[in-house]
Amino acid sequence: RPVRMNFFERQHAARRTTSRLVGLFALAVVAIVIAVDLVVLILVGGRTADPQALVTSLVVSTVLTLGLIGLGSLYRVAMLSGGGGDTIALQLGGVPVPERSEDLQYRRLRNVVEEMAIASGVPMPRLYVLEHEAGINAFAAGWSPSDAAIGVTRGALERLNRDELQAVVAHEFSHILNGDMRLNLRLIGVLFGILMLALVGRKILEHGRWSSREKGAGAVMGLALAAMLIGYLGLFFGRLIKAGVSRSREYLADASAVQFTRQSAGLAGALKKIGGLSAGAKLNHAGQAEEVSHMLFGDGVGFSGLFATHPPLVQRIQALEPGFNGEQLERLRLQWHAAPP
């Protein structure tokens, strides 16, 4: 079939959108620091008329807030990237795929991955299969192409034909080639750092009740309450931005998959099967998958609306087949309910 997608134009648009959203992420961190400083200004400014003491308090507040977010981010990124993509794969229950196997689906997977490694110019990643996952899904994880891992679910191996599996693998190679894995880890890290601010504030409130009558305790408790509220509010908006970044990178990966495979039918077919089969792309380990939901090929958790980490299925398919609509997907659901492919 002819390639219907102008993948270069779509790649450019997706990268432009990502740049704007990452900029918003940086502004969100700055806004959190400013909000904490404003609380310090109110609490300390009402207790002292010394400008030097006020400036010192603001400097300390800024450094502590940035330090807490930064250290929390570095800690979480180090935990996730310490073993490369293998850490994420094992966290999701992945089983390594040996170089030689009697399993025909394992052999087909390795063959497809080797083809896409050549097509994309990316080193051969380590392979994993999520054996207990019936949904159709996949992921790429790692800090760099040299330590990358690609995982697919058993459902993807059983339900996708070769062209569809190739397209899904090509999609994941795009995440490796375009630096999405590193971006994803950094987003996870920043969100964890923001969460740390909220958790520290909550801990101070929980354990500071006994000293509520001590001098300055009111200011400390007020600052802790503000840190908790600002942290959770920042986490809320941070997750919104992360979801937006993820959606733009999914469009980029779809366009790159068409570039690598030189056809759009395989990717469209895989997306149709996600929408038409009862298992969809859902993962059984949804709790463990929540943090890395934006790394998955399809929505494995069930986020929707502004928190959706993936564009709507119909929109992704329409980018590949402009005439496709929701009624056609519903017909496929009815057809495959009676006779799954």
Short mmCIF file of C-alpha atoms in Angstrom, two decimals:
data_model
loop_
_atom_site.label_atom_id
_atom_site.label_comp_id
_atom_site.label_asym_id
_atom_site.label_seq_id
_atom_site.Cartn_x
_atom_site.Cartn_y
_atom_site.Cartn_z
CA ARG A 1 0.00 0.00 0.00
CA PRO A 2 1.21 3.58 -0.57
CA VAL A 3 2.38 5.57 2.41
CA ARG A 4 -0.32 8.15 3.12
CA MET A 5 1.39 9.95 5.97
CA ASN A 6 3.67 12.92 5.41
CA PHE A 7 5.91 11.64 8.18
CA PHE A 8 8.54 14.38 7.92
CA GLU A 9 5.93 17.10 8.42
CA ARG A 10 4.39 15.24 11.35
CA GLN A 11 7.78 14.63 12.95
CA HIS A 12 8.56 18.35 12.77
CA ALA A 13 5.20 19.28 14.30
CA ALA A 14 5.60 16.76 17.13
CA ARG A 15 9.10 18.00 17.99
CA ARG A 16 7.89 21.60 18.03
CA THR A 17 5.04 20.69 20.38
CA THR A 18 7.41 18.78 22.67
CA SER A 19 9.76 21.75 22.95
CA ARG A 20 6.93 24.01 24.07
CA LEU A 21 5.69 21.47 26.64
CA VAL A 22 9.15 20.84 28.09
CA GLY A 23 9.47 24.61 28.44
CA LEU A 24 6.21 24.59 30.39
CA PHE A 25 7.64 21.91 32.66
CA ALA A 26 10.60 24.19 33.49
CA LEU A 27 8.20 27.08 34.12
CA ALA A 28 6.16 24.86 36.44
CA VAL A 29 9.24 24.21 38.60
CA VAL A 30 10.02 27.95 38.65
CA ALA A 31 6.40 28.67 39.66
CA ILE A 32 6.68 26.19 42.54
CA VAL A 33 9.83 27.91 43.83
CA ILE A 34 8.18 31.34 43.55
CA ALA A 35 5.07 30.10 45.37
CA VAL A 36 7.16 28.76 48.27
CA ASP A 37 9.10 32.03 48.39
CA LEU A 38 5.85 34.01 48.57
CA VAL A 39 4.75 31.95 51.56
CA VAL A 40 8.12 32.59 53.23
CA LEU A 41 7.76 36.29 52.45
CA ILE A 42 4.35 36.39 54.14
CA LEU A 43 5.37 34.34 57.18
CA VAL A 44 8.79 35.90 57.78
CA GLY A 45 7.81 39.40 56.64
CA GLY A 46 5.10 39.51 59.30
CA ARG A 47 7.61 38.66 62.03
CA THR A 48 10.62 40.84 61.20
CA ALA A 49 11.32 44.28 59.74
CA ASP A 50 14.95 43.44 58.96
CA PRO A 51 15.36 43.41 55.14
CA GLN A 52 18.58 41.41 55.38
CA ALA A 53 16.89 38.65 57.38
CA LEU A 54 14.05 38.57 54.87
CA VAL A 55 16.43 38.27 51.89
CA THR A 56 18.36 35.52 53.66
CA SER A 57 15.15 33.62 54.33
CA LEU A 58 14.13 33.88 50.66
CA VAL A 59 17.54 32.69 49.47
CA VAL A 60 17.45 29.73 51.86
CA SER A 61 13.89 28.91 50.79
CA THR A 62 14.83 28.98 47.10
CA VAL A 63 17.92 26.83 47.59
CA LEU A 64 16.09 24.29 49.76
CA THR A 65 13.16 24.00 47.35
CA LEU A 66 15.35 23.60 44.28
CA GLY A 67 17.67 21.26 46.19
CA LEU A 68 14.80 19.04 47.33
CA ILE A 69 13.32 18.81 43.83
CA GLY A 70 16.75 18.30 42.28
CA LEU A 71 17.92 15.63 44.71
CA GLY A 72 14.60 13.80 44.50
CA SER A 73 14.80 13.85 40.72
CA LEU A 74 18.38 12.61 40.63
CA TYR A 75 17.59 9.83 43.09
CA ARG A 76 14.61 8.56 41.08
CA VAL A 77 16.42 8.77 37.73
CA ALA A 78 19.38 6.90 39.22
CA MET A 79 17.06 4.18 40.53
CA LEU A 80 15.41 3.73 37.13
CA SER A 81 18.47 4.08 34.92
CA GLY A 82 21.00 2.21 37.07
CA GLY A 83 20.49 -1.02 35.15
CA GLY A 84 19.56 0.57 31.85
CA GLY A 85 16.33 -0.49 30.22
CA ASP A 86 16.53 -3.84 32.00
CA THR A 87 15.37 -2.18 35.24
CA ILE A 88 12.08 -1.05 33.71
CA ALA A 89 11.61 -4.35 31.86
CA LEU A 90 12.05 -6.42 35.02
CA GLN A 91 9.84 -4.03 36.99
CA LEU A 92 7.04 -4.77 34.53
CA GLY A 93 7.58 -8.53 34.74
CA GLY A 94 9.60 -8.95 31.55
CA VAL A 95 11.33 -12.23 30.66
CA PRO A 96 14.58 -11.98 28.63
CA VAL A 97 14.38 -13.33 25.08
CA PRO A 98 17.35 -15.63 24.40
CA GLU A 99 19.34 -15.32 21.16
CA ARG A 100 18.33 -18.85 20.23
CA SER A 101 14.91 -20.19 21.11
CA GLU A 102 12.52 -22.94 20.07
CA ASP A 103 9.61 -20.51 20.53
CA LEU A 104 8.63 -19.43 17.00
CA GLN A 105 7.15 -16.15 18.28
CA TYR A 106 10.41 -15.33 20.08
CA ARG A 107 12.32 -16.02 16.88
CA ARG A 108 9.97 -13.87 14.81
CA LEU A 109 10.32 -11.05 17.35
CA ARG A 110 14.13 -11.18 17.29
CA ASN A 111 14.13 -11.24 13.50
CA VAL A 112 11.86 -8.19 13.31
CA VAL A 113 13.92 -6.28 15.89
CA GLU A 114 17.14 -7.02 14.00
CA GLU A 115 15.52 -5.65 10.81
CA MET A 116 14.44 -2.45 12.52
CA ALA A 117 17.86 -2.01 14.15
CA ILE A 118 19.34 -1.97 10.65
CA ALA A 119 16.61 0.32 9.26
CA SER A 120 16.99 2.87 12.08
CA GLY A 121 20.75 2.62 12.55
CA VAL A 122 20.32 1.91 16.26
CA PRO A 123 22.32 -0.80 18.10
CA MET A 124 20.46 -4.03 18.78
CA PRO A 125 18.62 -3.60 22.12
CA ARG A 126 17.99 -6.32 24.68
CA LEU A 127 14.61 -7.99 24.30
CA TYR A 128 11.96 -8.88 26.85
CA VAL A 129 8.50 -10.42 26.70
CA LEU A 130 5.82 -9.67 29.28
CA GLU A 131 4.57 -13.25 29.38
CA HIS A 132 1.50 -12.71 31.55
CA GLU A 133 0.08 -9.74 29.64
CA ALA A 134 -2.71 -10.53 27.17
CA GLY A 135 -3.07 -6.94 26.00
CA ILE A 136 -1.22 -5.63 22.94
CA ASN A 137 1.55 -3.34 24.15
CA ALA A 138 5.28 -2.64 24.02
CA PHE A 139 7.85 -0.24 25.44
CA ALA A 140 11.40 1.00 24.99
CA ALA A 141 13.42 1.94 28.06
CA GLY A 142 16.96 2.95 28.89
CA TRP A 143 19.21 5.96 29.29
CA SER A 144 20.88 5.71 25.89
CA PRO A 145 20.75 3.48 22.77
CA SER A 146 23.66 1.44 24.15
CA ASP A 147 21.70 0.28 27.23
CA ALA A 148 18.22 0.20 25.70
CA ALA A 149 15.70 -2.59 26.11
CA ILE A 150 12.54 -3.26 24.14
CA GLY A 151 9.72 -5.28 25.63
CA VAL A 152 6.51 -6.59 24.08
CA THR A 153 3.58 -8.35 25.64
CA ARG A 154 2.65 -11.95 24.92
CA GLY A 155 -0.64 -10.57 23.60
CA ALA A 156 1.26 -8.59 20.96
CA LEU A 157 3.13 -11.71 19.84
CA GLU A 158 -0.07 -13.76 19.61
CA ARG A 159 -2.43 -11.19 18.07
CA LEU A 160 -0.26 -9.20 15.62
CA ASN A 161 0.81 -10.38 12.20
CA ARG A 162 4.37 -9.79 11.06
CA ASP A 163 3.76 -6.36 9.48
CA GLU A 164 1.89 -5.17 12.58
CA LEU A 165 4.57 -6.43 14.95
CA GLN A 166 7.24 -4.81 12.78
CA ALA A 167 5.40 -1.48 12.94
CA VAL A 168 5.08 -1.65 16.75
CA VAL A 169 8.78 -2.45 17.08
CA ALA A 170 9.62 0.40 14.66
CA HIS A 171 7.56 2.73 16.86
CA GLU A 172 9.68 1.74 19.85
CA PHE A 173 12.91 2.22 17.89
CA SER A 174 11.77 5.78 17.23
CA HIS A 175 11.63 6.38 20.99
CA ILE A 176 15.23 5.15 21.22
CA LEU A 177 16.48 7.15 18.23
CA ASN A 178 14.73 10.41 19.13
CA GLY A 179 15.93 10.46 22.75
CA ASP A 180 12.48 9.86 24.20
CA MET A 181 13.78 7.33 26.72
CA ARG A 182 16.07 9.89 28.36
CA LEU A 183 13.34 12.54 28.21
CA ASN A 184 10.87 10.12 29.82
CA LEU A 185 13.26 9.31 32.66
CA ARG A 186 13.88 12.99 33.31
CA LEU A 187 10.15 13.70 33.41
CA ILE A 188 9.66 10.87 35.91
CA GLY A 189 12.52 12.29 37.97
CA VAL A 190 11.16 15.85 38.04
CA LEU A 191 7.70 14.64 39.03
CA PHE A 192 9.20 12.58 41.86
CA GLY A 193 11.19 15.63 43.00
CA ILE A 194 8.01 17.72 43.11
CA LEU A 195 6.29 14.92 45.02
CA MET A 196 9.18 14.96 47.51
CA LEU A 197 8.35 18.59 48.32
CA ALA A 198 4.78 17.58 49.18
CA LEU A 199 5.88 14.53 51.18
CA VAL A 200 8.40 16.49 53.26
CA GLY A 201 5.74 19.08 54.07
CA ARG A 202 3.32 16.34 55.10
CA LYS A 203 5.89 14.61 57.31
CA ILE A 204 6.66 17.87 59.11
CA LEU A 205 2.97 18.38 59.79
CA GLU A 206 2.56 14.82 61.07
CA HIS A 207 5.52 14.92 63.45
CA GLY A 208 5.41 18.58 64.45
CA ARG A 209 2.24 18.50 66.49
CA TRP A 210 4.10 17.99 69.76
CA SER A 211 6.10 21.21 69.33
CA SER A 212 3.23 23.48 68.29
CA ARG A 213 3.72 25.74 71.34
CA GLU A 214 7.41 26.33 70.79
CA LYS A 215 8.72 29.65 69.47
CA GLY A 216 8.52 29.82 65.68
CA ALA A 217 6.56 26.57 65.48
CA GLY A 218 3.61 28.32 63.84
CA ALA A 219 5.76 29.63 61.00
CA VAL A 220 7.33 26.20 60.46
CA MET A 221 3.94 24.49 60.43
CA GLY A 222 2.57 27.11 58.06
CA LEU A 223 5.51 26.64 55.71
CA ALA A 224 5.12 22.84 55.88
CA LEU A 225 1.42 23.11 55.04
CA ALA A 226 2.20 25.42 52.13
CA ALA A 227 4.94 23.09 50.85
CA MET A 228 2.55 20.13 50.95
CA LEU A 229 -0.23 21.99 49.12
CA ILE A 230 2.13 23.55 46.57
CA GLY A 231 3.85 20.21 46.02
CA TYR A 232 0.61 18.34 45.31
CA LEU A 233 -0.68 21.18 43.13
CA GLY A 234 2.62 21.22 41.23
CA LEU A 235 2.42 17.44 40.83
CA PHE A 236 -1.07 17.80 39.37
CA PHE A 237 0.03 20.29 36.72
CA GLY A 238 3.29 18.40 36.17
CA ARG A 239 1.36 15.26 35.29
CA LEU A 240 -0.81 17.25 32.89
CA ILE A 241 2.30 18.53 31.10
CA LYS A 242 3.93 15.07 31.13
CA ALA A 243 0.84 13.64 29.48
CA GLY A 244 0.98 16.35 26.82
CA VAL A 245 4.66 15.62 26.15
CA SER A 246 3.90 11.92 25.89
CA ARG A 247 1.09 12.47 23.40
CA SER A 248 3.30 14.57 21.13
CA ARG A 249 6.09 11.96 21.23
CA GLU A 250 3.60 9.21 20.36
CA TYR A 251 2.66 11.08 17.19
CA LEU A 252 6.38 11.45 16.44
CA ALA A 253 7.01 7.74 17.01
CA ASP A 254 4.05 6.78 14.79
CA ALA A 255 5.41 8.96 11.98
CA SER A 256 8.91 7.52 12.41
CA ALA A 257 7.54 3.97 12.34
CA VAL A 258 6.06 4.71 8.91
CA GLN A 259 9.44 6.06 7.83
CA PHE A 260 11.29 2.92 9.00
CA THR A 261 8.81 0.37 7.62
CA ARG A 262 7.83 2.34 4.48
CA GLN A 263 4.18 1.41 4.93
CA SER A 264 1.37 2.54 7.22
CA ALA A 265 -0.95 -0.50 7.09
CA GLY A 266 0.96 -2.44 9.75
CA LEU A 267 0.82 0.33 12.36
CA ALA A 268 -2.84 1.06 11.59
CA GLY A 269 -3.63 -2.66 11.91
CA ALA A 270 -1.95 -2.89 15.33
CA LEU A 271 -3.87 0.15 16.59
CA LYS A 272 -7.15 -1.27 15.27
CA LYS A 273 -6.55 -4.51 17.14
CA ILE A 274 -5.90 -2.58 20.35
CA GLY A 275 -9.23 -0.83 19.91
CA GLY A 276 -11.14 -3.85 18.65
CA LEU A 277 -10.03 -6.60 21.03
CA SER A 278 -11.33 -6.86 24.57
CA ALA A 279 -7.86 -6.99 26.16
CA GLY A 280 -6.88 -3.77 24.36
CA ALA A 281 -3.51 -2.49 25.54
CA LYS A 282 -4.20 -2.84 29.27
CA LEU A 283 -1.53 -4.28 31.55
CA ASN A 284 -2.27 -6.47 34.56
CA HIS A 285 0.53 -4.75 36.50
CA ALA A 286 -1.22 -1.38 36.12
CA GLY A 287 0.09 -0.14 39.48
CA GLN A 288 3.68 -0.70 38.42
CA ALA A 289 2.98 0.59 34.91
CA GLU A 290 1.49 3.91 36.10
CA GLU A 291 4.86 5.64 36.52
CA VAL A 292 6.11 4.49 33.10
CA SER A 293 2.74 4.75 31.33
CA HIS A 294 4.13 7.35 28.92
CA MET A 295 6.75 4.83 27.74
CA LEU A 296 4.18 2.33 26.44
CA PHE A 297 3.01 1.83 22.86
CA GLY A 298 -0.64 1.97 23.93
CA ASP A 299 -2.47 3.17 27.01
CA GLY A 300 -1.82 0.37 29.47
CA VAL A 301 -3.32 2.06 32.53
CA GLY A 302 -6.57 3.72 31.51
CA PHE A 303 -5.81 7.43 31.73
CA SER A 304 -8.23 9.69 29.87
CA GLY A 305 -8.84 13.35 29.11
CA LEU A 306 -6.03 15.75 29.98
CA PHE A 307 -4.14 13.01 31.84
CA ALA A 308 -4.13 10.66 28.82
CA THR A 309 -0.55 9.73 27.95
CA HIS A 310 -1.57 8.65 24.44
CA PRO A 311 -3.69 10.31 21.75
CA PRO A 312 -7.13 8.78 21.14
CA LEU A 313 -6.85 5.59 19.10
CA VAL A 314 -9.12 6.83 16.33
CA GLN A 315 -6.99 9.96 15.90
CA ARG A 316 -3.80 7.89 15.67
CA ILE A 317 -5.42 5.65 13.06
CA GLN A 318 -6.80 8.63 11.13
CA ALA A 319 -3.28 10.04 10.85
CA LEU A 320 -2.43 6.82 8.97
CA GLU A 321 -5.79 6.30 7.23
CA PRO A 322 -7.62 9.64 6.93
CA GLY A 323 -10.97 8.07 6.06
CA PHE A 324 -11.17 5.87 9.17
CA ASN A 325 -13.83 6.65 11.80
CA GLY A 326 -15.20 5.41 15.10
CA GLU A 327 -18.03 3.47 13.48
CA GLN A 328 -15.52 1.32 11.62
CA LEU A 329 -13.71 0.59 14.89
CA GLU A 330 -17.00 -0.44 16.50
CA ARG A 331 -17.69 -2.83 13.62
CA LEU A 332 -14.27 -4.38 14.15
CA ARG A 333 -15.07 -4.82 17.85
CA LEU A 334 -18.24 -6.73 17.00
CA GLN A 335 -16.48 -8.81 14.35
CA TRP A 336 -13.51 -9.72 16.55
CA HIS A 337 -15.70 -10.42 19.57
CA ALA A 338 -17.11 -13.35 17.64
CA ALA A 339 -13.85 -14.39 15.96
CA PRO A 340 -10.66 -12.83 17.41
CA PRO A 341 -7.78 -12.56 14.92
#
